[in-house]
XYZ file of N, CA and C in Angstrom:
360
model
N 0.789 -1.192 0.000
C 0.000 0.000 0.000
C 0.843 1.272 0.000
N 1.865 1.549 0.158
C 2.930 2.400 0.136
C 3.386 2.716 -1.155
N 2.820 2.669 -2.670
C 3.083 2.975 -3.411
C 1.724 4.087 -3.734
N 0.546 4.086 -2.824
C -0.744 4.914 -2.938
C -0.313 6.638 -2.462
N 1.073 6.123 -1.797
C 1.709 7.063 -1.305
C 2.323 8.307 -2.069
N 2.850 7.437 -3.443
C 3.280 8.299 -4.348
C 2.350 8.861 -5.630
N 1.107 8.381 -5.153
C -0.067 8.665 -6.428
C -0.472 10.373 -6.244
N -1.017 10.971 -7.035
C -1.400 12.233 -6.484
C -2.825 12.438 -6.630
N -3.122 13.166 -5.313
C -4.241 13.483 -4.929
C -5.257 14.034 -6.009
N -6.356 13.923 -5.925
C -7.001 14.573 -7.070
C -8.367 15.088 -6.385
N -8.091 16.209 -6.321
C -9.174 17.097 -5.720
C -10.417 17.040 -6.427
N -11.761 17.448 -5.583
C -13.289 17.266 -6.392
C -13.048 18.626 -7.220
N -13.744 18.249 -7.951
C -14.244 19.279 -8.923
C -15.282 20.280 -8.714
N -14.900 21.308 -8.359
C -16.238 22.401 -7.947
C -16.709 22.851 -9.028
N -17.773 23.198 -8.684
C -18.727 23.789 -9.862
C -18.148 25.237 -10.556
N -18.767 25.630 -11.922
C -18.755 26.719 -12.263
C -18.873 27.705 -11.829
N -19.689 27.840 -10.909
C -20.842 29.396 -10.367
C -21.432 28.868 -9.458
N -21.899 29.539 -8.334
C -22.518 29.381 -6.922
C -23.372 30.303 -6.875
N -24.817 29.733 -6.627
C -25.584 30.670 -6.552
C -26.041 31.107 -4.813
N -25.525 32.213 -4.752
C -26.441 32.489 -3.055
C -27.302 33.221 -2.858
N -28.494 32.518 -2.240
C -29.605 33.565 -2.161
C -30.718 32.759 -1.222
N -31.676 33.221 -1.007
C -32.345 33.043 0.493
C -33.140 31.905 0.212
N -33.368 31.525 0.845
C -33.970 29.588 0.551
C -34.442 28.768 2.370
N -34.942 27.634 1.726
C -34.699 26.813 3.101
C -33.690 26.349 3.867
N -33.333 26.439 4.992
C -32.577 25.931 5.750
C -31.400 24.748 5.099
N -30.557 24.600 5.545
C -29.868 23.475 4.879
C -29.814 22.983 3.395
N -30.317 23.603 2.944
C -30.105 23.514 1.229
C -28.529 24.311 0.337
N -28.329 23.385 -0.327
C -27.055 23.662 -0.447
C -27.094 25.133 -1.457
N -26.395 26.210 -0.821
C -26.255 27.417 -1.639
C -27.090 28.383 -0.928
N -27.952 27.940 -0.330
C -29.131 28.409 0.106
C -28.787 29.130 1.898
N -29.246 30.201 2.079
C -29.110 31.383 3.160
C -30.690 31.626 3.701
N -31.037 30.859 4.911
C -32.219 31.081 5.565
C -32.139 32.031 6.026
N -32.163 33.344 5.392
C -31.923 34.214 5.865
C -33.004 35.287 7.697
N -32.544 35.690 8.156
C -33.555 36.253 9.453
C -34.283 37.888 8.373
N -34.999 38.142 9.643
C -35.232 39.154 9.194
C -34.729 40.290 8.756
N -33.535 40.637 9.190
C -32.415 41.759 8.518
C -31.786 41.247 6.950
N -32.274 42.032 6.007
C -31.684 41.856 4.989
C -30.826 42.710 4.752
N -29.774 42.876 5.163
C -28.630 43.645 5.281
C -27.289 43.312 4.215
N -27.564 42.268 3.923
C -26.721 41.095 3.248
C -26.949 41.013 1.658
N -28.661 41.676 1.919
C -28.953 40.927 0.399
C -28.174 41.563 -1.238
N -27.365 42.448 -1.350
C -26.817 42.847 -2.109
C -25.158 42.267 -2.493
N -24.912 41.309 -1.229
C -24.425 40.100 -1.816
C -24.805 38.499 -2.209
N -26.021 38.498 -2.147
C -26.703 37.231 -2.944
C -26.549 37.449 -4.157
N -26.497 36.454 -4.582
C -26.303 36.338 -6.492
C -25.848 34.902 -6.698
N -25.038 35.430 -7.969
C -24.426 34.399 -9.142
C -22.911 34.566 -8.501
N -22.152 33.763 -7.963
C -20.747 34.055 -8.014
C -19.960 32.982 -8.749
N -18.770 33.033 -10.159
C -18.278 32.809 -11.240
C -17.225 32.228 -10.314
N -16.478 31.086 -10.891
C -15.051 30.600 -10.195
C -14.131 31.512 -11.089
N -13.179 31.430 -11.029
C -12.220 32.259 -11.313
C -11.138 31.480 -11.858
N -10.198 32.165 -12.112
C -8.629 31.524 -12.300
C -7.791 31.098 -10.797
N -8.488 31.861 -10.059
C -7.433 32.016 -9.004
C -8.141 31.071 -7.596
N -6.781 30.551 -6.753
C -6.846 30.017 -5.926
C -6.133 30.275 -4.360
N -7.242 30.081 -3.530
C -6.591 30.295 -2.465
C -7.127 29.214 -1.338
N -5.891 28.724 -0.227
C -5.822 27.761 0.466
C -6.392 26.277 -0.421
N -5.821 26.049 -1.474
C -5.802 25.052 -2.271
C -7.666 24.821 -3.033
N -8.103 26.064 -2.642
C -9.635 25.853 -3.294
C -9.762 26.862 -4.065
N -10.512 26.806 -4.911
C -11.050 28.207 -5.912
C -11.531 29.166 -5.328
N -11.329 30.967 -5.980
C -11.652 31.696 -5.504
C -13.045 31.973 -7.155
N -14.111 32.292 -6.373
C -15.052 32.733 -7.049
C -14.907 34.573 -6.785
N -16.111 34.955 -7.880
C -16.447 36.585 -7.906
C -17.478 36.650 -8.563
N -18.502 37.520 -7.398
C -19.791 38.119 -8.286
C -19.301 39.566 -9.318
N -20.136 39.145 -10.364
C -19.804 39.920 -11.342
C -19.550 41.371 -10.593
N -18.492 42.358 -10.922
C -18.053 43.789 -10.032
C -19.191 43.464 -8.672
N -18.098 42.398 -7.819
C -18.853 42.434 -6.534
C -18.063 42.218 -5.872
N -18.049 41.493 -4.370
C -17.666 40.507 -3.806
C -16.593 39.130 -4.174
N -15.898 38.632 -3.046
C -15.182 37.389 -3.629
C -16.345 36.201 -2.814
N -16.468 35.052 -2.982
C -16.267 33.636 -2.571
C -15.106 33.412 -2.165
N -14.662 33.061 -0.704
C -13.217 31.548 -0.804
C -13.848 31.338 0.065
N -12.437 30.094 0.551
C -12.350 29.232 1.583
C -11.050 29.852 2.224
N -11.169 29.518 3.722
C -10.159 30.299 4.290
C -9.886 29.303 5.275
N -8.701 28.234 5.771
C -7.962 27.608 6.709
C -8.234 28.337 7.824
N -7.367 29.590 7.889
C -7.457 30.515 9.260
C -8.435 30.616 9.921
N -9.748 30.953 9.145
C -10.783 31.250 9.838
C -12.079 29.905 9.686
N -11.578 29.152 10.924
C -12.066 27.534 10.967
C -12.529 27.082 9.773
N -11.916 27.068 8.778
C -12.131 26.493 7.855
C -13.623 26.273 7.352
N -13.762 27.312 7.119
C -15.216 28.543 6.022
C -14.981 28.577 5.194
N -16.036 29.035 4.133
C -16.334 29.461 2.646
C -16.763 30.869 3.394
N -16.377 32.216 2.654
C -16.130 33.367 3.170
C -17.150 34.184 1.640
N -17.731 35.712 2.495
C -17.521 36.445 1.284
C -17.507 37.643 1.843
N -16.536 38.004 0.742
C -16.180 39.270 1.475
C -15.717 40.554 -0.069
N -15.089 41.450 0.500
C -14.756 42.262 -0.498
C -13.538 42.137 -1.139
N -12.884 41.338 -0.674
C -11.495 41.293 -1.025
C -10.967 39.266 -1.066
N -10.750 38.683 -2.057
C -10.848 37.174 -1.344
C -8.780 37.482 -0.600
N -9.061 36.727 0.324
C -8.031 35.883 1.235
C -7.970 37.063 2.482
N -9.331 38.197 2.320
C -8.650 38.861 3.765
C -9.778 38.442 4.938
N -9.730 39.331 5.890
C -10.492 39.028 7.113
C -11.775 39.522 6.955
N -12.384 40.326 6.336
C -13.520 41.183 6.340
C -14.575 40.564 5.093
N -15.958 40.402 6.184
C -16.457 39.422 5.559
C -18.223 39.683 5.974
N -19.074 39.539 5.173
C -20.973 39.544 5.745
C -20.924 38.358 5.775
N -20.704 37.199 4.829
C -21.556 35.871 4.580
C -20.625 34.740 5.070
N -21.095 34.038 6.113
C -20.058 32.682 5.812
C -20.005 31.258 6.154
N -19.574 30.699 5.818
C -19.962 28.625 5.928
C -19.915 28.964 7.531
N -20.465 28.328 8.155
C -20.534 28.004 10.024
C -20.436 26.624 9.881
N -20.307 25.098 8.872
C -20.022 24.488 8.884
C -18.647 23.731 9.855
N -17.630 24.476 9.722
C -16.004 24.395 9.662
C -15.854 22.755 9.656
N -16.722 22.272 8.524
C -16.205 20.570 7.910
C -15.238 20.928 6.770
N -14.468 22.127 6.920
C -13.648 22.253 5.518
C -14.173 21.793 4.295
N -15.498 21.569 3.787
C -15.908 21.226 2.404
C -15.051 22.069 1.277
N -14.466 20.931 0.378
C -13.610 21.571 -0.496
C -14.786 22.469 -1.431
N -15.992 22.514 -1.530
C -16.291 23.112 -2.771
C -17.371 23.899 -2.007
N -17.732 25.031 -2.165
C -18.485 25.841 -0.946
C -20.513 25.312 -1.273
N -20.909 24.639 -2.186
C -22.076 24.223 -2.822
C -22.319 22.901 -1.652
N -21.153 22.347 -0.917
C -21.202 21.191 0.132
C -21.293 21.814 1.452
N -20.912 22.854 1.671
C -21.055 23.476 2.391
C -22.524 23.388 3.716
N -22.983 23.393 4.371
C -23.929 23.019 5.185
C -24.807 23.479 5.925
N -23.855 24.861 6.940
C -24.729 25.796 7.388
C -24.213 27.085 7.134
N -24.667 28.154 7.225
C -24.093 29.506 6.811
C -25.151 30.389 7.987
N -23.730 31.727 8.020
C -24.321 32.888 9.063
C -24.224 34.239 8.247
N -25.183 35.209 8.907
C -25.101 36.473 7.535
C -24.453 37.476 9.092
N -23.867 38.366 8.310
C -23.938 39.256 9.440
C -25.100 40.351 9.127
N -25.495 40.385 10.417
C -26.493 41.493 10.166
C -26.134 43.121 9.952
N -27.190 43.910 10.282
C -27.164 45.214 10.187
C -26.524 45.973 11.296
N -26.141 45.432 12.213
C -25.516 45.558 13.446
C -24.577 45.190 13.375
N -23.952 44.344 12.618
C -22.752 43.825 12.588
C -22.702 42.273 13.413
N -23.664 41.820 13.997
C -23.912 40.682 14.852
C -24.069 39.170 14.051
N -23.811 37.957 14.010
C -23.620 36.999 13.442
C -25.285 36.241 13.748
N -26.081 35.849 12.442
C -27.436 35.294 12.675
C -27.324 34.258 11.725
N -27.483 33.295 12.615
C -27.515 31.711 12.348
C -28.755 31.781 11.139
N -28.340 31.024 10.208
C -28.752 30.740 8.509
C -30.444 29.768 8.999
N -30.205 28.814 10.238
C -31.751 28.176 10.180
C -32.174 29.060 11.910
């Protein structure tokens, strides 16, 4: 079994485009969102990109927002204005590291306050 050793890994294949926008609970892509829609001007279509960060794709809504995944920050799907920094409204609360953010599981928005509101 020590030759499985030298095979190389082959990562899943994420999708094209991620759609986020308000839905039922636990549905993949999907943001149960609360009553503060504070957020909603980053729901959309977000495009994968060329570019990668912490070994996963970085997406972008068209002149918007990034999509990633971020190690540092327990290992989330992030969105924010800038991909790979700290500043962020939307994000996986999963921290199962899902390589492709569509596996992703639960998500938190920040509100209008700036306060973190659980997706169900």
């Amino acid at each position: 079994l020590w030759w499985r050793l030298l095979q190389p890994y082959h990562y899943p294949e994420c999708p094209s485009h991620i759609v986020l926008r308000t839905g039922p609970p636990h549905s993949p892509s999907n943001l149960s969102q609360p009553s503060s829609h504070a957020q909603d001007a980053r729901l959309g279509i977000y495009e994968k990109t060329e570019l990668m960060f912490d070994y996963r794709p970085v997406y972008r809504k068209k002149g918007g927002d990034y999509l990633y995944y971020s190690h540092d920050d327990h290992q989330n799907w992030l969105v924010g204005p800038t991909w790979g920094g700290k500043l962020r409204a939307i994000q996986s609360n999963s921290q199962d590291g899902a390589f492709c953010p569509n596996a992703a599981t639960a998500w938190v928005v920040a509100g209008a306050s700036g306060e973190w509101q659980e997706s169900d």
